[in-house]
Amino acid sequence: MSFKELDLIEPIQRSLKKEGYTEATQIQIKAIPELLKGKDLLGCAQTGTGKTAAFAIPILQGIYKEQQISKERRQTQALIVAPTRELAIQISESFKSYGRYLGLKTLVIYGGVSQNPQTRDLKHGIDILVATPGRLLDLINQKFISLKNIKYFVLDEADLMLDMGMLKDVRKIITYIPAVRQTMFFSATMPEEIGELANSILNNPVRIDVTPVSSTVDIIEQSLYYVDRGNKVNLLVNILRDKNIESALVFSRTKHGANKIVASLEKAGLKAEAIHGNKSQNARQLALNNFNERKTRILVATDIAARGIDIEELSHVINFDLPEVPETYVHRIGRTGRAGFAG
């Protein structure tokens, strides 16, 4: 189904055309009409299936239409909570892209950087707030943020929040939001705890499942190499010397391991950068930008990057260390094989 067949206003249609979007994905086809009706939604879909557009487009359209009628002073009407800084940044950029012709203001807030620019923007007024839980609660406690006018609430990658121990913060955030609202849950997997949380805050939701849980997409070609621990780095170097590998995201289990892999690759003459929780936000963003712009061909990451980054036409994902649970493997390799491209 094309986006033209969905009941979207002209400015959003124009934005989607500028982004090169023509055909909607399955989750967009199923979610957008229901969300435009104001229904709560529980969405379970693999990474890379277009979840962000599925909730961002209806929210943008809803706020824009309401503002055309009320003409009230700018208020924060939508809150999107994401587990990582990288994912929050990606979501905010998507809102800005899809809503480029609407005149709405989107702000992203996260920890690890000075709060001053964020609080300055908050004082000027915003329509859509994208946030990580810790910094959001911090600024609420400092009275910089009020959520009393929230009409749209999204939890994205809810299962990763569970893995990262954020559910207590999420439950606290929910207490600041009006009971009457439209709520959206999006998650790649649906463990029991997430299901219980969803049941407690969603009102008669529509449930959408796209592709089986913990399954990989067919478009990704997978290979397995048997190697002893002492030769893992040598094998990685040998693989990455292949110039047909245009870009490679290498996953390490630990931050220290990621740094060691980068050092070994650079010793072998292969330029690489690392991205993990011990890096400053500026350093992480610079490494990510260099990788996106192909200034760096190899990015070594811990699982903080497993779902929070969206790299166009990433050709290869390499699991240097295998994860402990199948879901993490799915999220890792889901960085490639996106938007119709093979991986």
mmCIF file of C-alpha atoms in Angstrom:
data_model
loop_
_atom_site.group_PDB
_atom_site.id
_atom_site.type_symbol
_atom_site.label_atom_id
_atom_site.label_comp_id
_atom_site.label_asym_id
_atom_site.label_seq_id
_atom_site.Cartn_x
_atom_site.Cartn_y
_atom_site.Cartn_z
ATOM 1 C CA MET A 1 0.000 0.000 0.000
ATOM 2 C CA SER A 2 1.291 3.468 -0.851
ATOM 3 C CA PHE A 3 1.292 6.356 1.633
ATOM 4 C CA LYS A 4 -1.033 8.176 -0.762
ATOM 5 C CA GLU A 5 -3.744 5.642 0.109
ATOM 6 C CA LEU A 6 -3.527 6.456 3.824
ATOM 7 C CA ASP A 7 -5.606 9.313 5.203
ATOM 8 C CA LEU A 8 -2.689 11.721 5.638
ATOM 9 C CA ILE A 9 -2.725 15.502 5.298
ATOM 10 C CA GLU A 10 -0.949 17.119 2.367
ATOM 11 C CA PRO A 11 2.052 18.583 4.295
ATOM 12 C CA ILE A 12 2.924 15.125 5.649
ATOM 13 C CA GLN A 13 2.466 13.541 2.216
ATOM 14 C CA ARG A 14 4.863 16.160 0.878
ATOM 15 C CA SER A 15 7.415 15.405 3.599
ATOM 16 C CA LEU A 16 7.232 11.668 2.930
ATOM 17 C CA LYS A 17 7.737 12.272 -0.783
ATOM 18 C CA LYS A 18 10.805 14.394 -0.035
ATOM 19 C CA GLU A 19 12.166 11.567 2.140
ATOM 20 C CA GLY A 20 11.658 9.146 -0.750
ATOM 21 C CA TYR A 21 8.892 7.201 1.017
ATOM 22 C CA THR A 22 6.345 5.676 -1.343
ATOM 23 C CA GLU A 23 5.242 2.259 -0.043
ATOM 24 C CA ALA A 24 4.218 1.843 3.611
ATOM 25 C CA THR A 25 5.562 -1.118 5.607
ATOM 26 C CA GLN A 26 3.251 -3.674 7.188
ATOM 27 C CA ILE A 27 3.324 -2.101 10.642
ATOM 28 C CA GLN A 28 2.652 1.329 9.134
ATOM 29 C CA ILE A 29 -0.290 -0.002 7.123
ATOM 30 C CA LYS A 30 -1.775 -1.642 10.213
ATOM 31 C CA ALA A 31 -0.913 1.001 12.837
ATOM 32 C CA ILE A 32 -1.452 4.389 11.183
ATOM 33 C CA PRO A 33 -5.220 4.042 10.482
ATOM 34 C CA GLU A 34 -5.880 2.795 14.039
ATOM 35 C CA LEU A 35 -3.805 5.560 15.619
ATOM 36 C CA LEU A 36 -5.508 8.221 13.494
ATOM 37 C CA LYS A 37 -8.780 7.009 15.070
ATOM 38 C CA GLY A 38 -7.297 7.728 18.509
ATOM 39 C CA LYS A 39 -6.937 4.106 19.626
ATOM 40 C CA ASP A 40 -4.253 2.841 22.006
ATOM 41 C CA LEU A 41 -1.847 0.432 20.365
ATOM 42 C CA LEU A 42 0.435 -2.426 21.364
ATOM 43 C CA GLY A 43 2.880 -3.067 18.538
ATOM 44 C CA CYS A 44 5.295 -5.988 18.386
ATOM 45 C CA ALA A 45 7.605 -5.819 15.387
ATOM 46 C CA GLN A 46 11.171 -6.549 14.414
ATOM 47 C CA THR A 47 13.691 -3.760 14.336
ATOM 48 C CA GLY A 48 13.904 -2.079 10.943
ATOM 49 C CA THR A 49 10.210 -2.497 10.114
ATOM 50 C CA GLY A 50 9.330 1.203 10.255
ATOM 51 C CA LYS A 51 7.953 1.520 13.790
ATOM 52 C CA THR A 52 9.008 5.139 14.216
ATOM 53 C CA ALA A 53 7.027 6.380 11.217
ATOM 54 C CA ALA A 54 4.091 4.225 12.347
ATOM 55 C CA PHE A 55 3.642 6.301 15.516
ATOM 56 C CA ALA A 56 5.270 9.611 14.509
ATOM 57 C CA ILE A 57 3.035 10.315 11.513
ATOM 58 C CA PRO A 58 -0.317 9.993 13.367
ATOM 59 C CA ILE A 59 1.000 12.066 16.290
ATOM 60 C CA LEU A 60 2.191 14.849 13.985
ATOM 61 C CA GLN A 61 -1.113 14.874 12.132
ATOM 62 C CA GLY A 62 -3.129 14.917 15.353
ATOM 63 C CA ILE A 63 -1.215 17.813 16.922
ATOM 64 C CA TYR A 64 -1.249 19.825 13.680
ATOM 65 C CA LYS A 65 -5.002 19.473 13.224
ATOM 66 C CA GLU A 66 -5.682 20.436 16.847
ATOM 67 C CA GLN A 67 -3.476 23.523 16.558
ATOM 68 C CA GLN A 68 -5.303 24.648 13.425
ATOM 69 C CA ILE A 69 -8.509 24.699 15.466
ATOM 70 C CA SER A 70 -7.371 25.977 18.877
ATOM 71 C CA LYS A 71 -4.507 28.370 18.000
ATOM 72 C CA GLU A 72 -3.357 28.044 21.618
ATOM 73 C CA ARG A 73 0.140 28.785 22.874
ATOM 74 C CA ARG A 74 2.632 26.018 22.112
ATOM 75 C CA GLN A 75 2.318 23.154 24.627
ATOM 76 C CA THR A 76 4.093 19.840 25.036
ATOM 77 C CA GLN A 77 1.431 17.435 23.775
ATOM 78 C CA ALA A 78 3.461 14.342 22.843
ATOM 79 C CA LEU A 79 6.007 12.416 24.903
ATOM 80 C CA ILE A 80 8.126 9.644 23.423
ATOM 81 C CA VAL A 81 10.322 7.746 25.867
ATOM 82 C CA ALA A 82 13.248 5.738 24.480
ATOM 83 C CA PRO A 83 15.910 3.698 26.308
ATOM 84 C CA THR A 84 19.093 5.108 24.736
ATOM 85 C CA ARG A 85 20.433 8.474 23.662
ATOM 86 C CA GLU A 86 21.093 7.250 20.147
ATOM 87 C CA LEU A 87 17.555 5.991 19.690
ATOM 88 C CA ALA A 88 16.079 9.201 21.144
ATOM 89 C CA ILE A 89 18.098 11.268 18.662
ATOM 90 C CA GLN A 90 16.981 9.080 15.761
ATOM 91 C CA ILE A 91 13.325 9.404 16.762
ATOM 92 C CA SER A 92 13.523 13.188 17.090
ATOM 93 C CA GLU A 93 15.158 13.458 13.662
ATOM 94 C CA SER A 94 12.333 11.377 12.197
ATOM 95 C CA PHE A 95 9.700 13.663 13.733
ATOM 96 C CA LYS A 96 11.471 16.668 12.271
ATOM 97 C CA SER A 97 11.680 15.052 8.836
ATOM 98 C CA TYR A 98 8.057 13.902 8.658
ATOM 99 C CA GLY A 99 6.812 17.198 10.095
ATOM 100 C CA ARG A 100 9.081 19.587 8.215
ATOM 101 C CA TYR A 101 6.116 21.512 6.731
ATOM 102 C CA LEU A 102 3.932 21.576 9.857
ATOM 103 C CA GLY A 103 5.670 24.251 11.934
ATOM 104 C CA LEU A 104 5.823 22.009 15.014
ATOM 105 C CA LYS A 105 8.744 22.013 17.463
ATOM 106 C CA THR A 106 10.422 18.751 18.508
ATOM 107 C CA LEU A 107 13.032 18.561 21.280
ATOM 108 C CA VAL A 108 15.176 15.611 22.339
ATOM 109 C CA ILE A 109 16.630 15.412 25.855
ATOM 110 C CA TYR A 110 19.085 12.867 27.271
ATOM 111 C CA GLY A 111 21.783 12.594 29.896
ATOM 112 C CA GLY A 112 25.552 12.700 29.540
ATOM 113 C CA VAL A 113 25.554 16.298 28.279
ATOM 114 C CA SER A 114 24.850 19.712 29.806
ATOM 115 C CA GLN A 115 21.173 20.293 30.491
ATOM 116 C CA ASN A 116 21.406 24.040 29.788
ATOM 117 C CA PRO A 117 20.664 23.972 26.035
ATOM 118 C CA GLN A 118 17.790 21.550 26.707
ATOM 119 C CA THR A 119 16.212 23.698 29.437
ATOM 120 C CA ARG A 120 16.607 26.803 27.267
ATOM 121 C CA ASP A 121 14.631 25.155 24.459
ATOM 122 C CA LEU A 122 12.014 23.949 26.937
ATOM 123 C CA LYS A 123 11.411 27.522 28.098
ATOM 124 C CA HIS A 124 10.712 28.612 24.508
ATOM 125 C CA GLY A 125 7.965 25.999 24.235
ATOM 126 C CA ILE A 126 7.826 22.700 22.321
ATOM 127 C CA ASP A 127 5.131 20.430 20.875
ATOM 128 C CA ILE A 128 6.871 17.038 20.930
ATOM 129 C CA LEU A 129 9.337 15.792 23.532
ATOM 130 C CA VAL A 130 11.586 12.776 22.967
ATOM 131 C CA ALA A 131 13.482 11.704 26.081
ATOM 132 C CA THR A 132 15.446 9.057 27.906
ATOM 133 C CA PRO A 133 13.949 8.217 31.326
ATOM 134 C CA GLY A 134 16.748 9.457 33.609
ATOM 135 C CA ARG A 135 17.148 12.975 32.221
ATOM 136 C CA LEU A 136 13.364 13.332 31.846
ATOM 137 C CA LEU A 137 12.746 12.606 35.535
ATOM 138 C CA ASP A 138 15.630 14.872 36.500
ATOM 139 C CA LEU A 139 14.164 17.839 34.616
ATOM 140 C CA ILE A 140 10.664 17.086 35.913
ATOM 141 C CA ASN A 141 12.014 17.203 39.462
ATOM 142 C CA GLN A 142 13.717 20.530 38.691
ATOM 143 C CA LYS A 143 10.362 21.903 37.438
ATOM 144 C CA PHE A 144 11.659 22.467 33.915
ATOM 145 C CA ILE A 145 9.140 20.017 32.440
ATOM 146 C CA SER A 146 5.406 19.647 32.946
ATOM 147 C CA LEU A 147 3.574 16.713 31.406
ATOM 148 C CA LYS A 148 0.067 17.867 32.340
ATOM 149 C CA ASN A 149 -0.904 18.577 28.710
ATOM 150 C CA ILE A 150 0.336 15.292 27.226
ATOM 151 C CA LYS A 151 -2.182 13.770 24.809
ATOM 152 C CA TYR A 152 0.118 11.255 23.084
ATOM 153 C CA PHE A 153 2.459 8.938 24.988
ATOM 154 C CA VAL A 154 4.833 6.438 23.353
ATOM 155 C CA LEU A 155 7.100 3.819 24.904
ATOM 156 C CA ASP A 156 9.542 2.675 22.236
ATOM 157 C CA GLU A 157 11.720 -0.449 22.598
ATOM 158 C CA ALA A 158 9.990 -1.244 25.874
ATOM 159 C CA ASP A 159 11.751 -4.616 26.222
ATOM 160 C CA LEU A 160 15.170 -2.953 26.082
ATOM 161 C CA MET A 161 14.039 -0.668 28.922
ATOM 162 C CA LEU A 162 13.307 -3.817 30.890
ATOM 163 C CA ASP A 163 16.769 -5.200 30.117
ATOM 164 C CA MET A 164 18.377 -1.915 31.190
ATOM 165 C CA GLY A 165 16.471 -1.749 34.477
ATOM 166 C CA MET A 166 14.405 1.299 33.513
ATOM 167 C CA LEU A 167 10.887 0.091 34.273
ATOM 168 C CA LYS A 168 10.827 1.747 37.719
ATOM 169 C CA ASP A 169 11.605 5.101 36.075
ATOM 170 C CA VAL A 170 8.992 4.465 33.382
ATOM 171 C CA ARG A 171 6.308 3.764 35.980
ATOM 172 C CA LYS A 172 7.274 6.999 37.753
ATOM 173 C CA ILE A 173 7.003 8.991 34.511
ATOM 174 C CA ILE A 174 3.521 7.610 33.887
ATOM 175 C CA THR A 175 2.312 9.142 37.172
ATOM 176 C CA TYR A 176 2.982 12.620 35.748
ATOM 177 C CA ILE A 177 0.907 12.071 32.596
ATOM 178 C CA PRO A 178 -2.871 12.666 32.344
ATOM 179 C CA ALA A 179 -4.952 9.498 32.617
ATOM 180 C CA VAL A 180 -6.866 10.487 29.484
ATOM 181 C CA ARG A 181 -4.378 10.153 26.618
ATOM 182 C CA GLN A 182 -3.507 8.012 23.621
ATOM 183 C CA THR A 183 -0.825 5.480 24.525
ATOM 184 C CA MET A 184 1.412 3.481 22.211
ATOM 185 C CA PHE A 185 3.683 0.585 23.134
ATOM 186 C CA PHE A 186 6.237 -0.541 20.574
ATOM 187 C CA SER A 187 8.613 -3.388 21.252
ATOM 188 C CA ALA A 188 10.515 -5.967 19.237
ATOM 189 C CA THR A 189 9.815 -8.668 21.819
ATOM 190 C CA MET A 190 7.086 -9.016 24.424
ATOM 191 C CA PRO A 191 8.362 -10.643 27.641
ATOM 192 C CA GLU A 192 5.887 -11.172 30.480
ATOM 193 C CA GLU A 193 6.884 -8.050 32.442
ATOM 194 C CA ILE A 194 6.337 -5.827 29.421
ATOM 195 C CA GLY A 195 2.985 -7.437 28.767
ATOM 196 C CA GLU A 196 1.929 -6.712 32.357
ATOM 197 C CA LEU A 197 3.039 -3.068 32.080
ATOM 198 C CA ALA A 198 1.185 -2.690 28.795
ATOM 199 C CA ASN A 199 -2.004 -4.112 30.305
ATOM 200 C CA SER A 200 -1.788 -1.665 33.191
ATOM 201 C CA ILE A 201 -1.561 1.521 31.103
ATOM 202 C CA LEU A 202 -3.194 0.761 27.756
ATOM 203 C CA ASN A 203 -6.930 1.227 27.281
ATOM 204 C CA ASN A 204 -8.496 -1.496 25.115
ATOM 205 C CA PRO A 205 -5.536 -1.437 22.727
ATOM 206 C CA VAL A 206 -5.286 -2.703 19.185
ATOM 207 C CA ARG A 207 -2.501 -5.306 19.061
ATOM 208 C CA ILE A 208 -0.316 -5.518 15.981
ATOM 209 C CA ASP A 209 2.275 -8.251 15.482
ATOM 210 C CA VAL A 210 4.554 -8.025 12.475
ATOM 211 C CA THR A 211 6.748 -11.112 11.871
ATOM 212 C CA PRO A 212 7.348 -13.778 14.538
ATOM 213 C CA VAL A 213 9.079 -12.853 17.789
ATOM 214 C CA SER A 214 12.810 -13.654 17.897
ATOM 215 C CA SER A 215 13.045 -14.381 14.183
ATOM 216 C CA THR A 216 15.452 -12.901 11.666
ATOM 217 C CA VAL A 217 14.423 -11.458 8.332
ATOM 218 C CA ASP A 218 15.018 -13.558 5.216
ATOM 219 C CA ILE A 219 16.804 -10.764 3.358
ATOM 220 C CA ILE A 220 19.822 -11.063 5.714
ATOM 221 C CA GLU A 221 22.381 -13.685 4.684
ATOM 222 C CA GLN A 222 23.968 -15.316 7.751
ATOM 223 C CA SER A 223 27.296 -17.160 8.099
ATOM 224 C CA LEU A 224 29.038 -18.868 11.020
ATOM 225 C CA TYR A 225 32.811 -19.189 11.532
ATOM 226 C CA TYR A 226 34.278 -21.756 13.926
ATOM 227 C CA VAL A 227 37.470 -20.401 15.469
ATOM 228 C CA ASP A 228 39.400 -20.766 18.742
ATOM 229 C CA ARG A 229 39.481 -17.740 21.051
ATOM 230 C CA GLY A 230 43.141 -16.955 20.350
ATOM 231 C CA ASN A 231 42.515 -16.482 16.642
ATOM 232 C CA LYS A 232 39.257 -14.521 16.776
ATOM 233 C CA VAL A 233 40.947 -11.168 16.190
ATOM 234 C CA ASN A 234 43.075 -12.580 13.353
ATOM 235 C CA LEU A 235 39.953 -13.960 11.674
ATOM 236 C CA LEU A 236 38.167 -10.612 12.111
ATOM 237 C CA VAL A 237 41.090 -8.762 10.543
ATOM 238 C CA ASN A 238 41.133 -11.223 7.639
ATOM 239 C CA ILE A 239 37.393 -10.801 7.064
ATOM 240 C CA LEU A 240 37.543 -7.010 7.211
ATOM 241 C CA ARG A 241 40.396 -6.816 4.708
ATOM 242 C CA ASP A 242 37.804 -7.753 2.092
ATOM 243 C CA LYS A 243 37.070 -4.508 0.230
ATOM 244 C CA ASN A 244 33.646 -5.849 -0.749
ATOM 245 C CA ILE A 245 32.598 -5.169 2.844
ATOM 246 C CA GLU A 246 31.538 -1.554 2.398
ATOM 247 C CA SER A 247 30.627 -0.997 6.052
ATOM 248 C CA ALA A 248 30.759 -3.256 9.107
ATOM 249 C CA LEU A 249 29.214 -2.952 12.552
ATOM 250 C CA VAL A 250 31.097 -5.258 14.944
ATOM 251 C CA PHE A 251 29.488 -6.216 18.256
ATOM 252 C CA SER A 252 31.492 -6.796 21.416
ATOM 253 C CA ARG A 253 30.055 -8.014 24.724
ATOM 254 C CA THR A 254 31.969 -5.469 26.834
ATOM 255 C CA LYS A 255 33.201 -1.873 26.592
ATOM 256 C CA HIS A 256 36.777 -2.960 27.320
ATOM 257 C CA GLY A 257 36.494 -5.614 24.624
ATOM 258 C CA ALA A 258 35.297 -3.032 22.094
ATOM 259 C CA ASN A 259 38.330 -0.847 22.785
ATOM 260 C CA LYS A 260 40.659 -3.852 22.433
ATOM 261 C CA ILE A 261 39.097 -4.802 19.091
ATOM 262 C CA VAL A 262 39.579 -1.262 17.761
ATOM 263 C CA ALA A 263 43.211 -1.260 18.908
ATOM 264 C CA SER A 264 43.854 -4.621 17.216
ATOM 265 C CA LEU A 265 42.204 -3.510 13.963
ATOM 266 C CA GLU A 266 44.158 -0.264 13.838
ATOM 267 C CA LYS A 267 47.383 -2.156 14.556
ATOM 268 C CA ALA A 268 46.545 -4.226 11.462
ATOM 269 C CA GLY A 269 46.062 -1.037 9.428
ATOM 270 C CA LEU A 270 42.254 -0.991 9.496
ATOM 271 C CA LYS A 271 40.625 2.269 10.622
ATOM 272 C CA ALA A 272 37.880 1.706 13.208
ATOM 273 C CA GLU A 273 36.054 3.531 15.990
ATOM 274 C CA ALA A 274 34.237 2.341 19.107
ATOM 275 C CA ILE A 275 30.861 3.366 20.509
ATOM 276 C CA HIS A 276 29.808 2.363 24.023
ATOM 277 C CA GLY A 277 28.588 3.713 27.362
ATOM 278 C CA ASN A 278 31.972 4.925 28.617
ATOM 279 C CA LYS A 279 32.336 7.275 25.656
ATOM 280 C CA SER A 280 31.034 10.819 26.011
ATOM 281 C CA GLN A 281 27.889 11.676 24.093
ATOM 282 C CA ASN A 282 29.875 13.940 21.757
ATOM 283 C CA ALA A 283 32.425 11.178 21.077
ATOM 284 C CA ARG A 284 29.669 8.652 20.398
ATOM 285 C CA GLN A 285 27.838 11.000 18.062
ATOM 286 C CA LEU A 286 31.063 11.847 16.193
ATOM 287 C CA ALA A 287 31.896 8.147 15.741
ATOM 288 C CA LEU A 288 28.362 7.484 14.518
ATOM 289 C CA ASN A 289 28.447 10.424 12.093
ATOM 290 C CA ASN A 290 31.826 9.294 10.728
ATOM 291 C CA PHE A 291 30.414 5.821 10.165
ATOM 292 C CA ASN A 292 27.242 7.111 8.513
ATOM 293 C CA GLU A 293 29.273 9.357 6.228
ATOM 294 C CA ARG A 294 31.657 6.452 5.436
ATOM 295 C CA LYS A 295 34.652 8.322 6.832
ATOM 296 C CA THR A 296 35.024 5.233 9.011
ATOM 297 C CA ARG A 297 34.281 1.823 7.484
ATOM 298 C CA ILE A 298 34.252 -0.144 10.758
ATOM 299 C CA LEU A 299 32.311 0.664 13.935
ATOM 300 C CA VAL A 300 32.744 -1.511 17.037
ATOM 301 C CA ALA A 301 29.835 -1.356 19.476
ATOM 302 C CA THR A 302 28.368 -2.848 22.600
ATOM 303 C CA ASP A 303 24.659 -3.616 22.785
ATOM 304 C CA ILE A 304 23.853 0.000 23.610
ATOM 305 C CA ALA A 305 23.947 0.399 19.809
ATOM 306 C CA ALA A 306 21.962 -2.742 19.030
ATOM 307 C CA ARG A 307 18.700 -0.853 18.556
ATOM 308 C CA GLY A 308 19.498 2.801 19.010
ATOM 309 C CA ILE A 309 21.171 3.545 15.703
ATOM 310 C CA ASP A 310 19.867 3.558 12.168
ATOM 311 C CA ILE A 311 22.601 3.316 9.532
ATOM 312 C CA GLU A 312 21.637 3.645 5.891
ATOM 313 C CA GLU A 313 22.650 0.703 3.700
ATOM 314 C CA LEU A 314 24.828 -0.975 6.336
ATOM 315 C CA SER A 315 26.317 -3.951 4.485
ATOM 316 C CA HIS A 316 27.587 -6.218 7.302
ATOM 317 C CA VAL A 317 27.053 -6.946 10.989
ATOM 318 C CA ILE A 318 29.673 -9.097 12.732
ATOM 319 C CA ASN A 319 29.076 -10.700 16.131
ATOM 320 C CA PHE A 320 32.588 -10.890 17.570
ATOM 321 C CA ASP A 321 31.008 -12.058 20.833
ATOM 322 C CA LEU A 322 27.731 -13.929 20.638
ATOM 323 C CA PRO A 323 24.961 -12.505 22.849
ATOM 324 C CA GLU A 324 23.402 -14.574 25.617
ATOM 325 C CA VAL A 325 19.776 -14.366 24.439
ATOM 326 C CA PRO A 326 18.232 -14.848 20.964
ATOM 327 C CA GLU A 327 16.398 -11.498 21.067
ATOM 328 C CA THR A 328 19.696 -9.600 21.293
ATOM 329 C CA TYR A 329 21.029 -11.453 18.255
ATOM 330 C CA VAL A 330 17.910 -10.453 16.307
ATOM 331 C CA HIS A 331 18.311 -6.810 17.288
ATOM 332 C CA ARG A 332 22.012 -6.806 16.415
ATOM 333 C CA ILE A 333 21.750 -8.232 12.924
ATOM 334 C CA GLY A 334 18.639 -6.130 12.358
ATOM 335 C CA ARG A 335 20.949 -3.133 11.907
ATOM 336 C CA THR A 336 21.445 -4.418 8.363
ATOM 337 C CA GLY A 337 18.839 -5.656 5.871
ATOM 338 C CA ARG A 338 16.772 -2.497 6.445
ATOM 339 C CA ALA A 339 14.478 -0.505 4.167
ATOM 340 C CA GLY A 340 14.492 -3.231 1.517
ATOM 341 C CA PHE A 341 18.289 -3.547 1.279
ATOM 342 C CA ALA A 342 20.072 -6.878 1.714
ATOM 343 C CA GLY A 343 22.637 -7.437 4.433
#
